[in-house]
Amino acid sequence: MACQRTKNLHSLVFAFFLAVSPLSVADLKSDQARLEAIQLLSEKDNQAALKQLKEFYSELPPNSEYQLRLDVLRELSAAYFDAGDIAESDKINLEILNLARARQDKETVAVMQIDDAFKLRDAGKYEPAIAKLNEVAASLKGSTRADNLLRLESAYAMIYRAFSKFEQALSHQLEALRLTDQLTQRKTLAKIRRLDALASLYLLMQNPEQTLLVANEALVLASQVDSPKIIAGLRMNQAMALCDLKRYPECLVAYERSLNAAQEANLPKLEALILSNIADLHLRTLSFTRAEMVARQALKKAELIQDLPSIYNAKANVGFALGGQGKIAQAMEFLNPVLDRARDLGDKADLEAVVGEIGRMYEHAKMYKEALQYTREQQKIANELFRADRSKTVAALQEQFDADQRKKQIELLARENQIKDADIKNSRLQQIITLLGAVLTIMGGIFIYMLYRKVKQTNERLEEVNQQLEYHSVRDPLTGLHNRRSFLDLMKVRSENVEHDRREDDGESPDCLMIMDIDHFKHINDSWGHSAGDAVLVEVAKRLRSAVRDSDMTLRWGGEEFLIYAPKTKPEMLMPLVDRVMKSIGSTPVIVGNNAIPVTISAGYISLPFSGVPEEACNWEKAMQLADMALYMGKVNGRNRAYGLLRLLAPYEQALPELERDFSDAIRQGLVEVAIIQGPATSQ
């Protein structure tokens, strides 16, 4: 983007060149008009603009105006970047920095250091990147250059966004949008670009509805300018939002419009990205042949500009498209280089995602040995990521929890206000009763009776509302089962009474925790629709209630996960309970309309206290974690089965850490006795 000049700088530059330069005022105006024409061209055809910029810069005399040379270099850097030539763009940026230092232009030097912050971001160094931006902000303190301040705010937003600090990113993005009103040139284009960035941020924040609103607002503004480059970016954000909303036909239309605009603007890097996104859309909709065709187009385009991230992204899409067609060997020819690159870069998040997809590809092809191999590798990588990101994840969850709590507090306050309003109405009714009784005893008595009935009905309604509120606060709205909150409250009470209960039963009747997950639930949603998925959840809940004792607690843990808490369950009754639950779910299919949907579950179960281990060493939360690991073992070993931890075969000081570190290995070492209960055979 070209740098805007202030009036004072404009006057100083003119005075200087009128005194010492052979250039005339007419020459300067002609050069500025030429640059503005190229800027407009860059919005329509980047390659043509790049060619003209290179010619323009080569024709600039050594004594050309500093600001003009600076503006030409900035436009040249942006054009190289849009063309996918990052190395040449970086080279031009270095030339800008050296030019600004030679002219002692401290503000431009500060702005160019924003590139250093982006390099720190790309290296995963969040705090140093923000510290670098803070240095730039200190250098720009008191600046009146709206364009430079806008660059700084946009950089803050991009770096906070890269590290999932969405609240801060949104604040800086909105400030950048506000600064566009202070620009003196190309104000509308700048505003559209900020709206485009804001739409992209909302998309990352998993708010596709807001993304569409902002993108549509920007598209209305874009009708005022002739910029296929802008249209391409806006249509791509629009398409990704529609894809998240599963409006796939509209999404494909938006992607095609974005691709047409990128081709019109001659932006090969953006073309490769859009083609990869279209291929991914076809993969989502299981159109593997189309996905392969489009992914190969993306690969060809990416190889043409030698953009490595785009090349490997396209190779991954080609591989998964081939895998979807059952061409596993050909698929791995494309996927193995992707795996090698992710390992070389140390990008465990991408590696975990690709390995997981390959595992699912092998599973879909019924090559279970290879699927298990990749699933185990994915689990290993996921465990490493979990340990590395544990503190960050906990902080994010705490922040989300606090936000949820604030929302609940607001809702409770609103309900309290409703109750207070009702109390005020009751008070007024009682005053009316007293007044009427004093005026006419007989008539007052009649009115008092009538009003008393009304007050009673109001109080009964209030009592009913309060009971409903209490019910819904501890129940899942879909299944009617207890929810996670009610279980956490119960565990809190249990923890307070654990010493008393231990002395009372002496461990002869421990509690039982059984966590379950519906097998292939995503397949149910994809094949029969989300309404059928909801019907399956309701029926599973009904069968679980019928399979357990009245004293047992059955709850929906979240999504397709359920939990049974069976207090005071004798050891000899534990495995029959689990077997009864497995059969109640899997013995008969769930009937939804005219469809018979086979449903099975995988489960993990454990006693509490576990194997005589003090609850200070293995409390309910750790027991849940072990049961969840057992559930995962059921998943990776074929589903439709329950893994149970019966007892430790080694001192708990030795066995528990091994179980937490590598569950499968602890079983192989004989540190724990495990029981496996197979579910009923189904046609699935």
mmCIF file of C-alpha atoms in Angstrom, residues 493-509 609 615:
data_model
loop_
_atom_site.group_PDB
_atom_site.id
_atom_site.type_symbol
_atom_site.label_atom_id
_atom_site.label_comp_id
_atom_site.label_asym_id
_atom_site.label_seq_id
_atom_site.Cartn_x
_atom_site.Cartn_y
_atom_site.Cartn_z
ATOM 1 C CA VAL A 493 -20.511 -33.387 47.903
ATOM 2 C CA ARG A 494 -19.000 -36.860 47.562
ATOM 3 C CA SER A 495 -15.468 -35.494 48.061
ATOM 4 C CA GLU A 496 -16.581 -33.796 51.274
ATOM 5 C CA ASN A 497 -18.128 -37.051 52.578
ATOM 6 C CA VAL A 498 -15.484 -39.487 51.295
ATOM 7 C CA GLU A 499 -13.885 -40.109 54.716
ATOM 8 C CA HIS A 500 -17.248 -40.864 56.372
ATOM 9 C CA ASP A 501 -18.338 -43.192 53.531
ATOM 10 C CA ARG A 502 -14.989 -45.016 53.639
ATOM 11 C CA ARG A 503 -15.400 -45.828 57.330
ATOM 12 C CA GLU A 504 -19.028 -46.846 56.773
ATOM 13 C CA ASP A 505 -18.576 -49.459 54.006
ATOM 14 C CA ASP A 506 -14.845 -50.198 54.350
ATOM 15 C CA GLY A 507 -14.439 -50.346 50.537
ATOM 16 C CA GLU A 508 -16.716 -53.395 50.064
ATOM 17 C CA SER A 509 -19.107 -51.527 47.757
ATOM 18 C CA PRO A 609 -11.921 -45.867 45.012
ATOM 19 C CA GLU A 615 -8.487 -41.061 46.822
#
